[in-house]
Each structure stands twice: as structure tokens, then as C-alpha cells.
Amino acid sequence: MKIDAVTIFPEYFSPLKLSLLGKAQEAGLVEFGIHDLRSYATNVHNQVDDTPYGGGAGMVMMPEVWGQALDKLMEIDSDLIILTPAGKRFSQSMAAKFSTASHLVFACGRYEGIDDRVRQYYQSKNFRVHEVSIGDYVLGGGEVASLVMIEAITRLIPGVLGNPESLAQESHNEQDYLEYPNFTKPATWRDISVPEILLSGNHGEIAKWRAAQAVERGKSNL
Ligand code: 6GU
């Protein structure tokens, strides 16, 4: 999978070098391209935002600079993801869908967002355009939201996780219940003991206990 991100703060994306994402990139499973929006500015001051038509607070990102950047990046099979708190809420099922895409382009809005004609234009050219939010709170821009999405999506690409079993068992899987609690050595820590059943070696009973715990946690989180 190829993943491009367009931002006025490319440094936000340096964590892509770390951990799972860094390894996935080294293994050739995913290729990241981070692009500075400002380098596509067409005016002398490298300006990327301007005051909103109709008035109101804040600034809006200008369409022409986004057009220059996205014309370079969008290919026939690209999905364009526009980060905005007004978008559709990101979820595990959305991550699963995006994990089978061949090329994702993340457009990181700042200020009050990107001139809506950018969305309209790429939609009218029959690109798949998605406005996505990661939750009901307002961030300073789409960069952190993009990182959240990239991490959730890339770990679902076959080969990225060392142990694919952990995918099948984890929280927020298709059944939508939350995972059971986990314990490791020592068996007693600060007078708190690991549940006996987990030391029993009875894998049938352990599976039952875990399923019950998972349901309990799911309920308690509703
Ligand atoms: Cl995608 N962008 C911004 N600016 N704020 C957000 C968001 C995105 N998702 C949740 N809050």
C-alpha cells in the first residue's frame, strides 16, 4: 500500500519511522510519502489560507494550493481522505475497508478547514473522496488524526503484525465486544493475584472465562 499525506507540518509525521510502522515500511509492505503543502503555493508569500467568504472567525485553506498538490498525487485508484471534525466518524470497520486500498492520500486541513470546492472537484472527477473525523472533539489540524488512522489501517495489512492471532482476538473486532483483561508474571504483584483459572492449564475453561470477561467489559463501557 502507498500512503501519501499533505500537510503544512511534515514533522508531525516523524513517528512513522518508529515501531510497527517503521518495520512495515522497511519490509516494503507500506510506503509513506509526506508532502509539504507550502511547496505547492502559487503566490509569492507561500500563503495557504485566506479569510472565509461570508465572514466569520478563522481562516480557510485556499483551493488552488490543494489542487496543485493533489493533482500531483492522485492516481486512478487513489482514495482521498480529507480530515475534518465534520467528517464521518472513523471506526474499526472503516480501518478494515481502507486496509485493502492500494493508495491513500491524506489531506490534513488546519484552521477552519479546506475550501469545500476541493472535495467537490475530486468527487466530480470520480475519485473516491472521504471526509473523516476521529471523534467528537476539535484538534488543531488533521495531522494527529491522520496518524491515528494510518496506525489503525496499516496494522491490518497482512504481514504487518508479527502475530496475526492478536488481530483475531483483540478489542473492537467484528463482534464489537471488548477484549478480556491480560496478566503476565509474576503470579502475585503487590498482593494482587492473577485469576486462578488462568494458571489451571484448562484451555476450555480459560476460553469461557475470557469470553465472559470480555462481555462484562463491553457492557461496562456502553
Ligand atoms: Cl480529522 N480534524 C480536526 N481538526 N479535529 C478533529 C478531527 C479531525 N477529528 C476529530 N477532531
PDB file of C-alpha atoms and ligand atoms in Angstrom:
ATOM      1  CA  MET A   1       0.000   0.000   0.000  1.00  0.00           C
ATOM      2  CA  LYS A   2       1.129   3.527  -0.729  1.00  0.00           C
ATOM      3  CA  ILE A   3       0.198   6.289   1.724  1.00  0.00           C
ATOM      4  CA  ASP A   4       0.722   9.978   0.977  1.00  0.00           C
ATOM      5  CA  ALA A   5      -0.038  12.810   3.378  1.00  0.00           C
ATOM      6  CA  VAL A   6      -0.180  16.509   2.558  1.00  0.00           C
ATOM      7  CA  THR A   7       0.390  18.918   5.457  1.00  0.00           C
ATOM      8  CA  ILE A   8       1.909  22.271   6.357  1.00  0.00           C
ATOM      9  CA  PHE A   9       3.715  20.449   9.217  1.00  0.00           C
ATOM     10  CA  PRO A  10       5.591  17.466   7.734  1.00  0.00           C
ATOM     11  CA  GLU A  11       7.468  16.993  11.045  1.00  0.00           C
ATOM     12  CA  TYR A  12       4.232  15.754  12.630  1.00  0.00           C
ATOM     13  CA  PHE A  13       4.739  12.541  10.670  1.00  0.00           C
ATOM     14  CA  SER A  14       8.182  11.611  12.014  1.00  0.00           C
ATOM     15  CA  PRO A  15       6.691   8.861  14.263  1.00  0.00           C
ATOM     16  CA  LEU A  16       6.020   6.851  11.089  1.00  0.00           C
ATOM     17  CA  LYS A  17       9.665   5.758  11.345  1.00  0.00           C
ATOM     18  CA  LEU A  18       9.045   4.048  14.702  1.00  0.00           C
ATOM     19  CA  SER A  19       7.881   0.641  15.839  1.00  0.00           C
ATOM     20  CA  LEU A  20       5.396  -1.321  13.770  1.00  0.00           C
ATOM     21  CA  LEU A  21       5.034   1.333  11.065  1.00  0.00           C
ATOM     22  CA  GLY A  22       8.797   1.689  10.657  1.00  0.00           C
ATOM     23  CA  LYS A  23       9.192  -2.071  10.324  1.00  0.00           C
ATOM     24  CA  ALA A  24       6.290  -2.311   7.859  1.00  0.00           C
ATOM     25  CA  GLN A  25       7.977   0.327   5.733  1.00  0.00           C
ATOM     26  CA  GLU A  26      11.363  -1.440   5.893  1.00  0.00           C
ATOM     27  CA  ALA A  27       9.669  -4.694   4.881  1.00  0.00           C
ATOM     28  CA  GLY A  28       8.164  -2.960   1.841  1.00  0.00           C
ATOM     29  CA  LEU A  29       4.581  -3.582   2.986  1.00  0.00           C
ATOM     30  CA  VAL A  30       3.754   0.115   3.045  1.00  0.00           C
ATOM     31  CA  GLU A  31       5.389   3.180   1.516  1.00  0.00           C
ATOM     32  CA  PHE A  32       4.911   6.630   3.045  1.00  0.00           C
ATOM     33  CA  GLY A  33       5.246   9.961   1.250  1.00  0.00           C
ATOM     34  CA  ILE A  34       4.946  13.145   3.315  1.00  0.00           C
ATOM     35  CA  HIS A  35       4.455  16.352   1.319  1.00  0.00           C
ATOM     36  CA  ASP A  36       4.736  19.962   2.414  1.00  0.00           C
ATOM     37  CA  LEU A  37       1.632  21.801   1.207  1.00  0.00           C
ATOM     38  CA  ARG A  38       3.525  25.086   1.244  1.00  0.00           C
ATOM     39  CA  SER A  39       5.822  23.895  -1.531  1.00  0.00           C
ATOM     40  CA  TYR A  40       2.754  23.913  -3.805  1.00  0.00           C
ATOM     41  CA  ALA A  41       1.837  27.515  -3.006  1.00  0.00           C
ATOM     42  CA  THR A  42       1.442  29.632  -6.116  1.00  0.00           C
ATOM     43  CA  ASN A  43       1.787  33.090  -4.563  1.00  0.00           C
ATOM     44  CA  VAL A  44       4.929  34.959  -3.510  1.00  0.00           C
ATOM     45  CA  HIS A  45       4.333  34.659   0.238  1.00  0.00           C
ATOM     46  CA  ASN A  46       3.678  30.898   0.130  1.00  0.00           C
ATOM     47  CA  GLN A  47       0.299  31.723   1.624  1.00  0.00           C
ATOM     48  CA  VAL A  48      -2.041  28.723   2.021  1.00  0.00           C
ATOM     49  CA  ASP A  49      -5.046  30.278   3.795  1.00  0.00           C
ATOM     50  CA  ASP A  50      -7.361  33.247   3.437  1.00  0.00           C
ATOM     51  CA  THR A  51     -10.431  34.776   5.099  1.00  0.00           C
ATOM     52  CA  PRO A  52     -13.773  32.982   4.664  1.00  0.00           C
ATOM     53  CA  TYR A  53     -16.388  34.239   2.195  1.00  0.00           C
ATOM     54  CA  GLY A  54     -19.481  35.226   4.162  1.00  0.00           C
ATOM     55  CA  GLY A  55     -17.357  36.319   7.109  1.00  0.00           C
ATOM     56  CA  GLY A  56     -16.753  34.608  10.419  1.00  0.00           C
ATOM     57  CA  ALA A  57     -13.810  33.616  12.538  1.00  0.00           C
ATOM     58  CA  GLY A  58     -10.662  31.897  11.365  1.00  0.00           C
ATOM     59  CA  MET A  59      -9.065  31.184   8.041  1.00  0.00           C
ATOM     60  CA  VAL A  60      -9.846  28.727   5.252  1.00  0.00           C
ATOM     61  CA  MET A  61      -7.240  26.814   3.255  1.00  0.00           C
ATOM     62  CA  MET A  62      -7.148  28.009  -0.347  1.00  0.00           C
ATOM     63  CA  PRO A  63      -8.283  25.616  -3.077  1.00  0.00           C
ATOM     64  CA  GLU A  64      -5.566  26.328  -5.641  1.00  0.00           C
ATOM     65  CA  VAL A  65      -2.660  25.177  -3.474  1.00  0.00           C
ATOM     66  CA  TRP A  66      -4.536  21.957  -2.599  1.00  0.00           C
ATOM     67  CA  GLY A  67      -5.361  21.451  -6.288  1.00  0.00           C
ATOM     68  CA  GLN A  68      -1.674  21.746  -7.203  1.00  0.00           C
ATOM     69  CA  ALA A  69      -0.667  19.209  -4.548  1.00  0.00           C
ATOM     70  CA  LEU A  70      -3.469  16.708  -5.142  1.00  0.00           C
ATOM     71  CA  ASP A  71      -3.198  16.811  -8.954  1.00  0.00           C
ATOM     72  CA  LYS A  72       0.380  15.571  -8.480  1.00  0.00           C
ATOM     73  CA  LEU A  73      -0.568  12.795  -6.051  1.00  0.00           C
ATOM     74  CA  MET A  74      -3.960  11.434  -7.079  1.00  0.00           C
ATOM     75  CA  GLU A  75      -3.876   8.393  -9.345  1.00  0.00           C
ATOM     76  CA  ILE A  76      -6.642   6.361 -10.935  1.00  0.00           C
ATOM     77  CA  ASP A  77      -7.008   4.058  -7.895  1.00  0.00           C
ATOM     78  CA  SER A  78      -6.441   6.579  -5.091  1.00  0.00           C
ATOM     79  CA  ASP A  79      -8.722   7.199  -2.124  1.00  0.00           C
ATOM     80  CA  LEU A  80      -8.635  10.819  -0.950  1.00  0.00           C
ATOM     81  CA  ILE A  81      -9.189  11.214   2.796  1.00  0.00           C
ATOM     82  CA  ILE A  82      -9.974  14.743   3.945  1.00  0.00           C
ATOM     83  CA  LEU A  83      -9.536  15.125   7.719  1.00  0.00           C
ATOM     84  CA  THR A  84     -12.203  17.295   9.280  1.00  0.00           C
ATOM     85  CA  PRO A  85     -14.099  17.250  12.605  1.00  0.00           C
ATOM     86  CA  ALA A  86     -17.241  17.431  10.431  1.00  0.00           C
ATOM     87  CA  GLY A  87     -16.419  14.120   8.717  1.00  0.00           C
ATOM     88  CA  LYS A  88     -17.756  10.612   9.190  1.00  0.00           C
ATOM     89  CA  ARG A  89     -16.523   9.053  12.444  1.00  0.00           C
ATOM     90  CA  PHE A  90     -13.515   6.749  11.975  1.00  0.00           C
ATOM     91  CA  SER A  91     -14.099   3.196  13.175  1.00  0.00           C
ATOM     92  CA  GLN A  92     -12.513  -0.242  13.142  1.00  0.00           C
ATOM     93  CA  SER A  93     -14.700  -1.298  10.213  1.00  0.00           C
ATOM     94  CA  MET A  94     -13.582   1.788   8.274  1.00  0.00           C
ATOM     95  CA  ALA A  95      -9.966   0.866   9.075  1.00  0.00           C
ATOM     96  CA  ALA A  96     -10.587  -2.647   7.747  1.00  0.00           C
ATOM     97  CA  LYS A  97     -12.005  -1.275   4.475  1.00  0.00           C
ATOM     98  CA  PHE A  98      -9.116   1.165   3.972  1.00  0.00           C
ATOM     99  CA  SER A  99      -6.582  -1.589   4.725  1.00  0.00           C
ATOM    100  CA  THR A 100      -7.402  -3.205   1.359  1.00  0.00           C
ATOM    101  CA  ALA A 101      -6.915   0.031  -0.631  1.00  0.00           C
ATOM    102  CA  SER A 102      -3.886   0.447  -2.878  1.00  0.00           C
ATOM    103  CA  HIS A 103      -3.269   4.171  -2.395  1.00  0.00           C
ATOM    104  CA  LEU A 104      -4.464   6.507   0.373  1.00  0.00           C
ATOM    105  CA  VAL A 105      -3.936  10.271   0.207  1.00  0.00           C
ATOM    106  CA  PHE A 106      -4.471  12.139   3.497  1.00  0.00           C
ATOM    107  CA  ALA A 107      -5.288  15.842   3.170  1.00  0.00           C
ATOM    108  CA  CYS A 108      -4.578  17.474   6.532  1.00  0.00           C
ATOM    109  CA  GLY A 109      -6.654  20.591   6.995  1.00  0.00           C
ATOM    110  CA  ARG A 110      -5.683  23.283   9.504  1.00  0.00           C
ATOM    111  CA  TYR A 111      -7.507  26.432  10.593  1.00  0.00           C
ATOM    112  CA  GLU A 112     -11.239  26.216   9.768  1.00  0.00           C
ATOM    113  CA  GLY A 113     -10.587  23.586   7.111  1.00  0.00           C
ATOM    114  CA  ILE A 114     -10.129  23.317   3.352  1.00  0.00           C
ATOM    115  CA  ASP A 115     -12.249  25.222   0.789  1.00  0.00           C
ATOM    116  CA  ASP A 116     -15.091  22.779   0.064  1.00  0.00           C
ATOM    117  CA  ARG A 117     -14.539  23.030  -3.689  1.00  0.00           C
ATOM    118  CA  VAL A 118     -11.501  20.762  -3.279  1.00  0.00           C
ATOM    119  CA  ARG A 119     -13.803  17.953  -2.135  1.00  0.00           C
ATOM    120  CA  GLN A 120     -16.331  18.823  -4.857  1.00  0.00           C
ATOM    121  CA  TYR A 121     -13.704  18.877  -7.593  1.00  0.00           C
ATOM    122  CA  TYR A 122     -12.117  15.480  -6.874  1.00  0.00           C
ATOM    123  CA  GLN A 123     -15.527  13.917  -6.354  1.00  0.00           C
ATOM    124  CA  SER A 124     -16.652  15.299  -9.729  1.00  0.00           C
ATOM    125  CA  LYS A 125     -13.584  13.653 -11.302  1.00  0.00           C
ATOM    126  CA  ASN A 126     -14.859  10.345  -9.897  1.00  0.00           C
ATOM    127  CA  PHE A 127     -12.208   9.909  -7.250  1.00  0.00           C
ATOM    128  CA  ARG A 128     -13.287   8.253  -4.015  1.00  0.00           C
ATOM    129  CA  VAL A 129     -13.311  11.130  -1.525  1.00  0.00           C
ATOM    130  CA  HIS A 130     -13.908  10.546   2.204  1.00  0.00           C
ATOM    131  CA  GLU A 131     -14.357  13.235   4.844  1.00  0.00           C
ATOM    132  CA  VAL A 132     -13.307  11.616   8.112  1.00  0.00           C
ATOM    133  CA  SER A 133     -13.169  12.668  11.784  1.00  0.00           C
ATOM    134  CA  ILE A 134     -11.594  10.585  14.559  1.00  0.00           C
ATOM    135  CA  GLY A 135     -14.030  11.651  17.263  1.00  0.00           C
ATOM    136  CA  ASP A 136     -16.203  14.341  18.791  1.00  0.00           C
ATOM    137  CA  TYR A 137     -13.581  16.874  19.805  1.00  0.00           C
ATOM    138  CA  VAL A 138     -11.689  19.520  17.882  1.00  0.00           C
ATOM    139  CA  LEU A 139      -7.984  19.162  17.114  1.00  0.00           C
ATOM    140  CA  GLY A 140      -5.735  21.881  15.751  1.00  0.00           C
ATOM    141  CA  GLY A 141      -5.488  20.066  12.450  1.00  0.00           C
ATOM    142  CA  GLY A 142      -5.733  16.739  10.662  1.00  0.00           C
ATOM    143  CA  GLU A 143      -2.144  15.595  11.263  1.00  0.00           C
ATOM    144  CA  VAL A 144      -2.696  13.688  14.509  1.00  0.00           C
ATOM    145  CA  ALA A 145      -5.974  12.305  13.165  1.00  0.00           C
ATOM    146  CA  SER A 146      -4.083  11.031  10.090  1.00  0.00           C
ATOM    147  CA  LEU A 147      -1.522   9.299  12.305  1.00  0.00           C
ATOM    148  CA  VAL A 148      -4.306   7.613  14.257  1.00  0.00           C
ATOM    149  CA  MET A 149      -5.906   6.381  11.052  1.00  0.00           C
ATOM    150  CA  ILE A 150      -2.598   5.295   9.485  1.00  0.00           C
ATOM    151  CA  GLU A 151      -1.703   3.217  12.552  1.00  0.00           C
ATOM    152  CA  ALA A 152      -5.139   1.573  12.744  1.00  0.00           C
ATOM    153  CA  ILE A 153      -5.161   0.851   8.994  1.00  0.00           C
ATOM    154  CA  THR A 154      -1.605  -0.368   8.393  1.00  0.00           C
ATOM    155  CA  ARG A 155      -1.605  -2.909  11.238  1.00  0.00           C
ATOM    156  CA  LEU A 156      -4.448  -4.683   9.402  1.00  0.00           C
ATOM    157  CA  ILE A 157      -2.330  -5.173   6.261  1.00  0.00           C
ATOM    158  CA  PRO A 158      -1.311  -8.849   6.063  1.00  0.00           C
ATOM    159  CA  GLY A 159       2.275  -9.305   7.279  1.00  0.00           C
ATOM    160  CA  VAL A 160       2.497  -6.076   9.277  1.00  0.00           C
ATOM    161  CA  LEU A 161       1.733  -7.709  12.648  1.00  0.00           C
ATOM    162  CA  GLY A 162       4.185 -10.377  13.792  1.00  0.00           C
ATOM    163  CA  ASN A 163       1.387 -12.496  15.245  1.00  0.00           C
ATOM    164  CA  PRO A 164      -1.867 -12.396  13.220  1.00  0.00           C
ATOM    165  CA  GLU A 165      -3.608 -14.184  16.130  1.00  0.00           C
ATOM    166  CA  SER A 166      -3.567 -10.936  18.100  1.00  0.00           C
ATOM    167  CA  LEU A 167      -5.691  -9.381  15.351  1.00  0.00           C
ATOM    168  CA  ALA A 168      -8.384 -12.031  15.700  1.00  0.00           C
ATOM    169  CA  GLN A 169      -8.588 -11.735  19.480  1.00  0.00           C
ATOM    170  CA  GLU A 170      -8.318  -8.046  20.100  1.00  0.00           C
ATOM    171  CA  SER A 171     -10.777  -5.375  21.174  1.00  0.00           C
ATOM    172  CA  HIS A 172     -13.264  -3.874  18.749  1.00  0.00           C
ATOM    173  CA  ASN A 173     -13.193  -6.826  16.404  1.00  0.00           C
ATOM    174  CA  GLU A 174     -16.247  -7.699  14.313  1.00  0.00           C
ATOM    175  CA  GLN A 175     -18.305  -8.851  17.299  1.00  0.00           C
ATOM    176  CA  ASP A 176     -17.654  -5.439  18.795  1.00  0.00           C
ATOM    177  CA  TYR A 177     -17.044  -6.610  22.354  1.00  0.00           C
ATOM    178  CA  LEU A 178     -14.007  -5.555  24.277  1.00  0.00           C
ATOM    179  CA  GLU A 179     -11.101  -7.816  24.961  1.00  0.00           C
ATOM    180  CA  TYR A 180     -10.569  -9.728  28.200  1.00  0.00           C
ATOM    181  CA  PRO A 181      -8.034  -8.491  30.816  1.00  0.00           C
ATOM    182  CA  ASN A 182      -4.465  -9.740  30.445  1.00  0.00           C
ATOM    183  CA  PHE A 183      -1.834 -10.777  33.015  1.00  0.00           C
ATOM    184  CA  THR A 184       1.812 -11.829  32.927  1.00  0.00           C
ATOM    185  CA  LYS A 185       4.425 -12.849  35.518  1.00  0.00           C
ATOM    186  CA  PRO A 186       4.656 -12.607  38.500  1.00  0.00           C
ATOM    187  CA  ALA A 187       1.528 -14.533  39.605  1.00  0.00           C
ATOM    188  CA  THR A 188       1.200 -12.182  42.609  1.00  0.00           C
ATOM    189  CA  TRP A 189       2.142  -8.497  42.466  1.00  0.00           C
ATOM    190  CA  ARG A 190       1.589  -6.139  45.435  1.00  0.00           C
ATOM    191  CA  ASP A 191      -0.755  -8.694  46.978  1.00  0.00           C
ATOM    192  CA  ILE A 192      -2.897  -8.901  43.863  1.00  0.00           C
ATOM    193  CA  SER A 193      -3.055 -12.388  42.371  1.00  0.00           C
ATOM    194  CA  VAL A 194      -3.757 -13.401  38.790  1.00  0.00           C
ATOM    195  CA  PRO A 195      -7.172 -15.168  38.495  1.00  0.00           C
ATOM    196  CA  GLU A 196      -6.667 -18.862  39.400  1.00  0.00           C
ATOM    197  CA  ILE A 197      -8.330 -20.097  36.241  1.00  0.00           C
ATOM    198  CA  LEU A 198      -5.511 -18.674  34.103  1.00  0.00           C
ATOM    199  CA  LEU A 199      -2.987 -20.870  35.970  1.00  0.00           C
ATOM    200  CA  SER A 200      -5.115 -24.007  35.613  1.00  0.00           C
ATOM    201  CA  GLY A 201      -3.992 -25.104  32.171  1.00  0.00           C
ATOM    202  CA  ASN A 202      -7.632 -25.849  31.328  1.00  0.00           C
ATOM    203  CA  HIS A 203      -7.896 -24.103  27.982  1.00  0.00           C
ATOM    204  CA  GLY A 204     -11.621 -24.726  27.545  1.00  0.00           C
ATOM    205  CA  GLU A 205     -12.421 -23.099  30.903  1.00  0.00           C
ATOM    206  CA  ILE A 206      -9.941 -20.295  30.226  1.00  0.00           C
ATOM    207  CA  ALA A 207     -11.635 -19.505  26.912  1.00  0.00           C
ATOM    208  CA  LYS A 208     -15.043 -19.439  28.658  1.00  0.00           C
ATOM    209  CA  TRP A 209     -13.753 -17.144  31.426  1.00  0.00           C
ATOM    210  CA  ARG A 210     -12.186 -14.802  28.884  1.00  0.00           C
ATOM    211  CA  ALA A 211     -15.362 -14.621  26.821  1.00  0.00           C
ATOM    212  CA  ALA A 212     -17.390 -13.768  29.950  1.00  0.00           C
ATOM    213  CA  GLN A 213     -14.875 -11.104  30.997  1.00  0.00           C
ATOM    214  CA  ALA A 214     -14.938  -9.606  27.514  1.00  0.00           C
ATOM    215  CA  VAL A 215     -18.706  -9.342  27.586  1.00  0.00           C
ATOM    216  CA  GLU A 216     -18.562  -7.767  31.058  1.00  0.00           C
ATOM    217  CA  ARG A 217     -16.076  -5.165  29.872  1.00  0.00           C
ATOM    218  CA  GLY A 218     -18.135  -4.423  26.785  1.00  0.00           C
ATOM    219  CA  LYS A 219     -21.186  -3.814  28.963  1.00  0.00           C
ATOM    220  CA  SER A 220     -19.327  -1.647  31.402  1.00  0.00           C
ATOM    221  CA  ASN A 221     -18.139   0.510  28.534  1.00  0.00           C
ATOM    222  CA  LEU A 222     -21.555   1.143  26.964  1.00  0.00           C
TER     223      LEU A 222
HETATM  224 CL1  6GU B   1      -9.954  14.794  11.378  1.00  0.00          CL
HETATM  225  N1  6GU B   1      -9.572  17.167  12.395  1.00  0.00           N
HETATM  226  C1  6GU B   1      -9.665  18.089  13.367  1.00  0.00           C
HETATM  227  N2  6GU B   1      -9.173  19.308  13.164  1.00  0.00           N
HETATM  228  N3  6GU B   1     -10.236  17.849  14.543  1.00  0.00           N
HETATM  229  C2  6GU B   1     -10.712  16.608  14.725  1.00  0.00           C
HETATM  230  C3  6GU B   1     -10.653  15.621  13.759  1.00  0.00           C
HETATM  231  C4  6GU B   1     -10.061  15.931  12.583  1.00  0.00           C
HETATM  232  N4  6GU B   1     -11.213  14.506  14.247  1.00  0.00           N
HETATM  233  C5  6GU B   1     -11.617  14.818  15.463  1.00  0.00           C
HETATM  234  N5  6GU B   1     -11.334  16.081  15.759  1.00  0.00           N
END
